[in-house]
């Protein structure tokens, strides 16, 4: 396989899918050597079968808003690969959602899920519906209309959705409720459910906490203590807020958070009270991050339209909002101020140019598919609990999460250590994730 030829061919076949091509290119260039050391992979054309999703469902979702107007959105579910377990991955509701974005996410999810050591294939779904500014009833009607189309394609051993951008506990609850009504069964078909109906403790915290655990593993390779380190975070949703909480518990200072309108900057680090306000602002009031600066004007400033990377003074960056939110200039600005680590909470937040900068600078750089795998890992633990019809304590789930993150870190070190001892976590994560899926696909023949 020549990575460049496969990528050119995919570009020709899927010309309007830049995010998908970007994600494939990053993986193929780092697994090329390993792939070519196994001529049997090529005989089975493993590469095309791994890059192109097993199937894509796309459908119209019609619903009625509070004023009685009939609205339509697009809905999708990409079932990418189920070689190592049922299709598994989140659902994203955001106005920017399209097939390219969901294909990139489903592709990434396949490798991420493989890294978790649990039995989960890769999938992603979503809609260009934006929950922003919608009433609870509108969100509920939309979720029901979405599931009315999708419910036949999902199931506890077939395909298990969860949350992602714009989809949290509220949306999962509405989708699960309607799924249960249609399927007439109470099974673990969604993860991220409410605690009262099969949700796992620590699932809301898992992605952010897991990213911090991964960061601790990386820092340990260089004997660096997290205490007192200044961390710039982007986003202020599920991943960003729980990342901030764990960092502060660990004694680090969280100096920034953001949303799609702008960033807040707290040069001395957010206080517990300020972070608590942000949790409520985001989950209860469903407000904007600007309001945190309005509430605490003495300690927090607001920068409209800016991302944290160019101005927040920090030692560590944890981008936790969305794809391609940190570009080459941002990476150079972070490196110029001496950043020691970048650990990605979001999926593919750094552009290829930014990734190149981080790798060339030989800082600790963890790609999302390794660093944010704690979310789906605890989803896997939720599936296990649902199958057993038991629930585990918060301590037990947290201990398993720490253990999984450190095993993912070890896999990255095993497959990504270069001749001079530098750990290329991009290569490590891609090769480790790929090999397990590849072996399973080989064993199962051409299907
Ligand atoms: P949320 O919807 O809870 O939060 C998303 C945050 O990112 C919000 O602050 C949002 O701001 C901001 N954001 C979204 N889109 C954009 C954009 N186009 N430009 C700037 N800011 C944006 O989502 P999550 O926290 O769940 O997800 C964040 C990232 O983490 C995503 O990349 C997701 O794929 C990834 N992830 C999530 C996991 C999970 O378990 N939830 C697991 C692994 C990865 P605004 O309110 O203005 O839209
Ligand atoms: O990107 C991700 O890993 C998620 N949104 C979580 C997926 C899941 O199934 O828990």
XYZ file of C-alpha atoms and ligand atoms in Angstrom:
505
model
C 0.000 0.000 0.000
C 1.186 3.442 -0.819
C -0.636 5.751 1.586
C -0.533 8.630 -0.851
C -2.217 6.577 -3.604
C -4.980 5.347 -1.319
C -5.601 8.898 -0.118
C -5.662 10.283 -3.678
C -8.164 7.624 -4.654
C -10.400 8.420 -1.659
C -10.130 12.120 -2.471
C -11.360 11.373 -6.009
C -14.223 9.189 -4.782
C -15.299 11.485 -1.930
C -14.399 14.970 -3.178
C -16.570 16.897 -0.725
C -15.335 15.279 2.460
C -12.251 17.176 3.681
C -12.447 16.197 7.366
C -12.788 12.516 6.446
C -9.776 12.704 4.113
C -7.781 14.576 6.786
C -8.418 11.877 9.405
C -7.628 9.044 6.979
C -4.418 10.733 5.827
C -3.151 11.093 9.388
C -3.736 7.426 10.165
C -2.490 5.958 6.873
C 0.772 7.871 6.855
C 1.590 6.586 10.320
C 0.595 2.936 9.755
C 2.051 2.586 6.234
C 5.251 0.890 7.343
C 3.525 -1.556 9.698
C 0.884 -2.379 7.086
C 3.485 -3.095 4.441
C 5.316 -5.464 6.759
C 2.227 -7.711 6.439
C 1.748 -8.597 2.746
C -1.353 -10.632 3.638
C -3.133 -7.368 4.583
C -2.740 -6.097 1.036
C -3.997 -9.378 -0.475
C -7.215 -8.832 1.469
C -7.348 -5.129 0.526
C -7.642 -4.412 4.204
C -6.898 -0.760 3.767
C -9.917 0.149 1.645
C -12.160 -2.020 3.778
C -10.893 -0.222 6.853
C -11.216 3.305 5.444
C -14.661 3.048 3.880
C -17.529 2.676 6.375
C -19.506 -0.575 6.407
C -22.686 1.427 5.827
C -24.221 4.883 6.167
C -27.808 5.664 7.047
C -29.008 9.123 6.154
C -32.523 10.367 6.591
C -34.758 13.406 6.943
C -36.002 14.284 10.426
C -39.218 16.305 10.575
C -40.472 17.869 13.771
C -42.726 20.688 14.954
C -41.298 23.675 16.851
C -43.047 25.532 19.676
C -44.605 28.035 17.279
C -46.209 25.218 15.280
C -43.793 25.483 12.381
C -42.725 22.243 10.713
C -38.934 21.940 10.619
C -36.607 19.520 8.872
C -33.043 18.413 9.608
C -30.739 15.730 8.245
C -29.994 12.692 10.383
C -27.139 10.200 9.952
C -25.600 7.099 11.466
C -22.278 5.867 10.123
C -21.566 2.230 11.037
C -17.884 2.191 10.283
C -16.431 -1.124 11.449
C -17.589 -3.941 13.752
C -14.626 -6.321 13.530
C -13.939 -6.271 17.271
C -17.389 -5.554 18.749
C -20.776 -3.922 18.154
C -20.734 -0.526 16.458
C -20.200 2.108 19.153
C -19.889 5.876 19.122
C -21.598 9.113 19.950
C -24.305 11.241 18.371
C -23.558 14.889 17.574
C -26.215 17.609 17.257
C -24.662 20.774 15.835
C -25.483 23.039 12.902
C -22.138 22.165 11.253
C -22.808 18.393 11.114
C -22.479 16.800 7.694
C -21.454 13.429 6.291
C -17.764 14.305 6.072
C -17.548 15.243 9.763
C -19.389 12.122 10.881
C -17.271 9.888 8.610
C -14.080 11.319 10.137
C -15.461 10.782 13.625
C -16.595 7.195 12.914
C -13.202 6.375 11.384
C -11.345 7.798 14.404
C -13.725 6.029 16.775
C -12.789 2.643 15.304
C -9.131 3.053 16.324
C -9.963 4.731 19.624
C -12.321 1.945 20.644
C -9.700 -0.627 19.711
C -7.216 1.133 22.000
C -9.547 0.934 25.002
C -8.999 -2.873 25.157
C -12.805 -3.321 25.263
C -14.963 -5.044 22.623
C -16.384 -2.126 20.652
C -16.449 -1.360 16.926
C -16.598 2.186 15.542
C -19.596 4.350 14.644
C -20.849 7.931 14.815
C -24.114 9.675 14.112
C -25.849 12.962 14.412
C -27.801 15.767 12.882
C -27.423 19.368 11.764
C -30.056 20.176 14.406
C -28.770 22.705 16.941
C -30.165 22.377 20.493
C -28.966 25.949 21.164
C -31.911 28.210 21.949
C -34.437 25.353 21.708
C -36.919 24.595 24.483
C -36.874 21.249 26.305
C -40.033 20.229 24.445
C -38.483 21.070 21.088
C -35.380 19.043 21.934
C -37.595 16.155 23.032
C -39.695 16.224 19.846
C -36.558 16.359 17.735
C -34.942 13.426 19.594
C -38.104 11.367 19.170
C -38.315 12.112 15.436
C -34.609 11.240 15.047
C -35.045 7.884 16.809
C -38.264 7.106 14.921
C -35.980 6.784 11.875
C -32.947 5.223 13.527
C -34.298 2.727 16.053
C -34.332 -0.300 13.720
C -30.611 0.074 13.013
C -29.401 0.091 16.624
C -29.488 -2.372 19.522
C -27.438 -3.577 22.492
C -25.397 -6.028 20.389
C -25.691 -4.153 17.081
C -24.928 -0.485 17.531
C -24.835 1.488 20.775
C -24.964 5.313 20.481
C -23.993 7.830 23.190
C -23.426 11.595 23.494
C -21.078 14.017 21.762
C -21.313 17.747 20.988
C -24.869 18.944 21.690
C -25.909 15.570 23.085
C -25.695 15.116 26.855
C -27.781 13.399 29.518
C -30.996 15.202 28.523
C -30.807 14.209 24.852
C -29.693 10.629 25.576
C -32.651 10.292 27.980
C -35.159 11.424 25.341
C -33.612 9.240 22.634
C -33.429 6.207 24.894
C -37.037 6.702 26.037
C -38.298 6.686 22.467
C -36.044 3.789 21.480
C -37.471 1.765 24.367
C -41.015 2.560 23.256
C -40.374 1.480 19.663
C -38.230 -1.594 20.386
C -40.308 -2.715 23.375
C -37.197 -3.696 25.271
C -35.161 -2.327 28.141
C -31.585 -2.983 27.138
C -28.327 -1.067 27.127
C -28.790 0.387 23.656
C -27.496 3.802 24.675
C -24.682 4.765 27.023
C -24.500 7.994 28.972
C -27.971 7.207 30.324
C -29.284 8.619 33.601
C -28.163 6.782 36.718
C -31.698 5.655 37.518
C -32.066 3.711 34.274
C -28.768 1.960 33.724
C -26.288 4.808 33.363
C -22.817 4.228 34.766
C -21.410 6.350 37.550
C -18.439 8.419 36.281
C -19.634 8.334 32.628
C -20.309 12.123 32.634
C -16.835 12.739 34.081
C -15.045 10.051 32.096
C -13.708 11.878 29.046
C -12.303 14.837 30.989
C -11.018 12.729 33.897
C -9.532 10.206 31.455
C -7.688 12.935 29.586
C -6.155 14.132 32.878
C -5.103 10.569 33.734
C -3.498 10.246 30.308
C -1.722 13.572 30.817
C -0.387 12.375 34.196
C 1.042 9.280 32.484
C 2.740 11.458 29.862
C 4.152 13.886 32.439
C 5.519 10.948 34.450
C 7.732 9.928 31.499
C 9.578 13.236 31.995
C 9.264 13.413 35.795
C 7.094 16.512 35.631
C 4.671 17.317 38.460
C 1.257 18.683 37.498
C 0.943 20.782 40.678
C 0.956 24.493 39.934
C 0.997 24.007 36.154
C -1.101 26.469 34.156
C -3.517 24.754 31.772
C -5.415 26.373 28.898
C -8.629 24.540 28.054
C -10.953 25.299 25.144
C -14.655 24.534 25.181
C -16.960 24.657 28.185
C -19.078 21.577 27.611
C -18.959 18.096 29.074
C -15.332 17.339 28.282
C -13.926 20.778 29.127
C -15.705 21.176 32.474
C -14.754 17.771 33.868
C -11.187 18.236 32.626
C -11.090 21.498 34.607
C -12.536 19.838 37.709
C -9.951 17.041 37.760
C -7.063 19.402 36.988
C -8.028 21.601 39.904
C -8.302 18.559 42.186
C -4.754 17.705 41.093
C -3.476 21.163 42.010
C -3.149 22.634 38.502
C -4.450 26.093 37.524
C -7.127 26.287 34.820
C -6.555 29.606 33.060
C -9.019 29.477 30.166
C -12.247 28.044 28.813
C -14.268 28.999 25.733
C -17.333 28.527 23.565
C -18.026 29.273 19.934
C -18.446 32.999 20.732
C -15.208 33.631 22.650
C -12.907 32.735 25.544
C -12.553 33.534 29.220
C -9.126 34.107 30.775
C -8.404 33.714 34.474
C -4.691 34.551 34.861
C -4.590 33.238 38.457
C -6.598 30.128 37.651
C -10.326 29.526 38.173
C -11.513 29.098 41.773
C -13.811 26.261 42.865
C -16.700 28.731 43.100
C -16.058 30.014 39.586
C -15.942 26.499 38.125
C -19.132 25.567 39.990
C -20.785 28.618 38.415
C -19.634 27.460 34.961
C -21.128 23.977 35.542
C -24.466 25.564 36.377
C -24.200 28.115 33.591
C -23.704 25.357 31.035
C -25.945 22.589 32.354
C -28.823 24.396 34.048
C -28.964 27.940 32.693
C -27.647 26.827 29.273
C -25.900 30.189 28.975
C -22.725 31.507 27.316
C -19.187 31.469 28.742
C -19.136 35.286 28.555
C -21.501 35.290 31.545
C -18.767 33.811 33.764
C -16.664 36.932 33.176
C -19.709 39.109 33.861
C -20.291 37.273 37.167
C -16.630 37.479 38.294
C -15.237 40.639 36.645
C -12.323 41.022 39.097
C -10.721 37.667 38.241
C -12.022 36.610 34.815
C -11.786 38.524 31.566
C -13.689 37.798 28.355
C -12.213 37.876 24.844
C -14.970 37.928 22.243
C -14.277 35.919 19.087
C -10.883 34.647 20.313
C -9.585 31.169 21.053
C -7.316 30.724 24.084
C -4.146 29.617 22.270
C -2.785 32.998 21.228
C -3.104 34.843 24.525
C -3.568 32.518 27.528
C -0.240 32.086 29.343
C 0.039 28.366 29.989
C 2.301 25.318 30.362
C -0.199 22.794 29.038
C -3.003 22.983 26.442
C -6.059 20.744 26.424
C -8.254 21.578 23.401
C -11.717 20.237 24.242
C -14.191 21.957 21.899
C -14.171 20.728 18.293
C -12.176 19.661 15.216
C -9.548 21.958 13.668
C -9.784 24.534 16.459
C -6.002 24.857 16.885
C -4.030 25.712 13.747
C -0.363 26.090 12.831
C -0.167 29.689 14.102
C -1.798 28.686 17.375
C 0.682 25.813 17.766
C 3.622 28.139 17.129
C 2.243 30.626 19.670
C 1.930 27.874 22.290
C 5.439 26.567 21.585
C 6.893 30.081 21.683
C 5.690 30.447 25.263
C 7.216 27.086 26.204
C 4.236 24.737 26.352
C 5.343 21.278 27.521
C 2.268 19.185 26.735
C -0.851 19.148 24.573
C -3.468 16.535 25.373
C -6.559 16.494 23.166
C -10.001 16.224 24.736
C -11.735 16.942 21.441
C -11.530 14.783 18.331
C -8.922 16.071 15.834
C -8.773 19.598 17.346
C -5.287 20.264 15.942
C -4.852 20.839 12.212
C -2.219 18.711 10.413
C 0.118 21.732 10.440
C -0.274 22.125 14.197
C 0.385 18.405 14.757
C 3.579 18.695 12.712
C 4.710 21.629 14.869
C 4.125 19.687 18.103
C 5.928 16.588 16.831
C 8.880 18.600 15.506
C 9.175 20.405 18.839
C 9.169 16.988 20.582
C 6.804 18.090 23.310
C 4.391 15.640 24.940
C 1.568 15.537 22.390
C -1.404 13.154 22.765
C -3.910 12.837 19.907
C -7.598 12.676 20.808
C -8.018 9.041 19.930
C -5.715 8.142 22.823
C -6.264 11.022 25.265
C -10.062 11.238 25.084
C -10.726 7.493 24.937
C -11.842 7.483 28.589
C -15.354 8.551 27.583
C -16.034 5.633 25.323
C -14.120 3.335 27.679
C -16.588 4.065 30.465
C -19.362 3.653 27.895
C -17.945 0.156 27.403
C -18.079 -0.331 31.169
C -21.700 0.883 31.133
C -22.485 -1.779 28.509
C -20.838 -4.408 30.707
C -22.872 -3.316 33.747
C -26.100 -3.317 31.701
C -25.385 -6.858 30.467
C -24.826 -7.999 34.039
C -27.842 -5.989 35.236
C -25.585 -4.628 37.984
C -24.056 -1.255 38.729
C -20.586 -0.655 40.026
C -19.492 1.983 42.550
C -17.946 5.278 41.441
C -14.621 4.171 42.950
C -14.612 0.946 40.977
C -15.404 2.647 37.662
C -12.840 5.382 38.320
C -10.187 2.782 39.144
C -10.953 0.889 35.929
C -10.808 4.169 33.977
C -7.377 5.035 35.399
C -6.188 1.553 34.575
C -7.482 1.710 30.978
C -5.886 5.129 30.407
C -2.540 3.900 31.634
C -2.794 0.812 29.423
C -3.551 3.039 26.420
C -0.519 5.104 27.366
C 1.646 1.968 27.527
C 0.419 0.869 24.066
C 1.371 4.271 22.660
C 4.822 3.976 24.211
C 5.218 0.415 22.904
C 4.309 1.259 19.305
C 5.400 4.887 19.160
C 8.869 5.091 20.736
C 11.432 6.329 18.209
C 15.154 5.517 18.035
C 16.122 8.492 20.209
C 13.560 7.593 22.882
C 10.982 10.235 21.870
C 7.431 8.883 22.135
C 5.408 9.705 19.044
C 1.940 9.226 20.521
C 0.301 9.792 17.127
C 2.103 6.844 15.594
C 1.772 4.747 18.754
C -1.996 5.234 18.974
C -2.566 4.654 15.280
C -0.454 1.510 15.005
C -1.738 -0.031 18.239
C -5.372 0.738 17.352
C -4.932 -0.507 13.798
C -3.244 -3.847 14.525
C -6.060 -5.234 16.648
C -8.750 -4.312 14.118
C -6.591 -5.598 11.243
C -6.034 -9.001 12.853
C -9.747 -9.363 13.591
C -10.648 -8.449 10.004
C -8.130 -10.929 8.598
C -9.538 -13.715 10.751
C -13.094 -12.971 9.632
C -12.466 -13.072 5.867
C -13.839 -10.725 3.219
C -17.135 -9.532 4.675
P -20.481 19.758 24.450
O -21.597 19.995 23.509
O -20.783 19.414 25.851
O -19.495 20.999 24.442
C -18.910 21.447 23.278
C -18.125 22.693 23.583
O -17.346 23.043 22.453
C -19.018 23.894 23.858
O -18.369 24.761 24.740
C -19.169 24.486 22.469
O -19.493 25.861 22.473
C -17.795 24.288 21.909
N -17.888 24.172 20.445
C -18.618 23.291 19.745
N -18.498 23.505 18.423
C -17.672 24.560 18.317
C -17.150 25.254 17.219
N -17.480 24.909 15.963
N -16.292 26.281 17.482
C -15.963 26.626 18.770
N -16.441 25.999 19.836
C -17.274 24.975 19.614
O -19.595 18.606 23.759
P -18.476 17.674 24.421
O -17.795 18.362 25.523
O -19.107 16.357 24.659
O -17.466 17.489 23.185
C -16.327 18.311 22.992
C -15.332 17.567 22.124
O -14.940 16.341 22.772
C -15.849 17.136 20.755
O -14.783 17.170 19.833
C -16.253 15.673 20.981
O -16.231 14.931 19.780
C -15.133 15.240 21.924
N -15.400 14.056 22.731
C -16.507 13.970 23.517
C -16.702 12.843 24.292
C -17.833 12.733 25.228
O -17.894 11.743 25.947
N -18.755 13.680 25.292
C -15.764 11.718 24.260
C -14.589 11.945 23.448
C -14.444 13.077 22.716
P -20.983 26.346 22.057
O -21.804 26.124 23.276
O -20.801 27.767 21.694
O -21.411 25.486 20.901
O -15.900 10.733 20.633
C -16.219 9.915 21.518
O -15.467 9.032 21.897
C -17.540 10.075 22.139
N -18.265 11.010 21.818
C -18.034 9.050 23.129
C -18.623 7.874 22.426
C -19.288 6.850 23.300
O -19.838 5.914 22.711
O -19.249 6.955 24.526
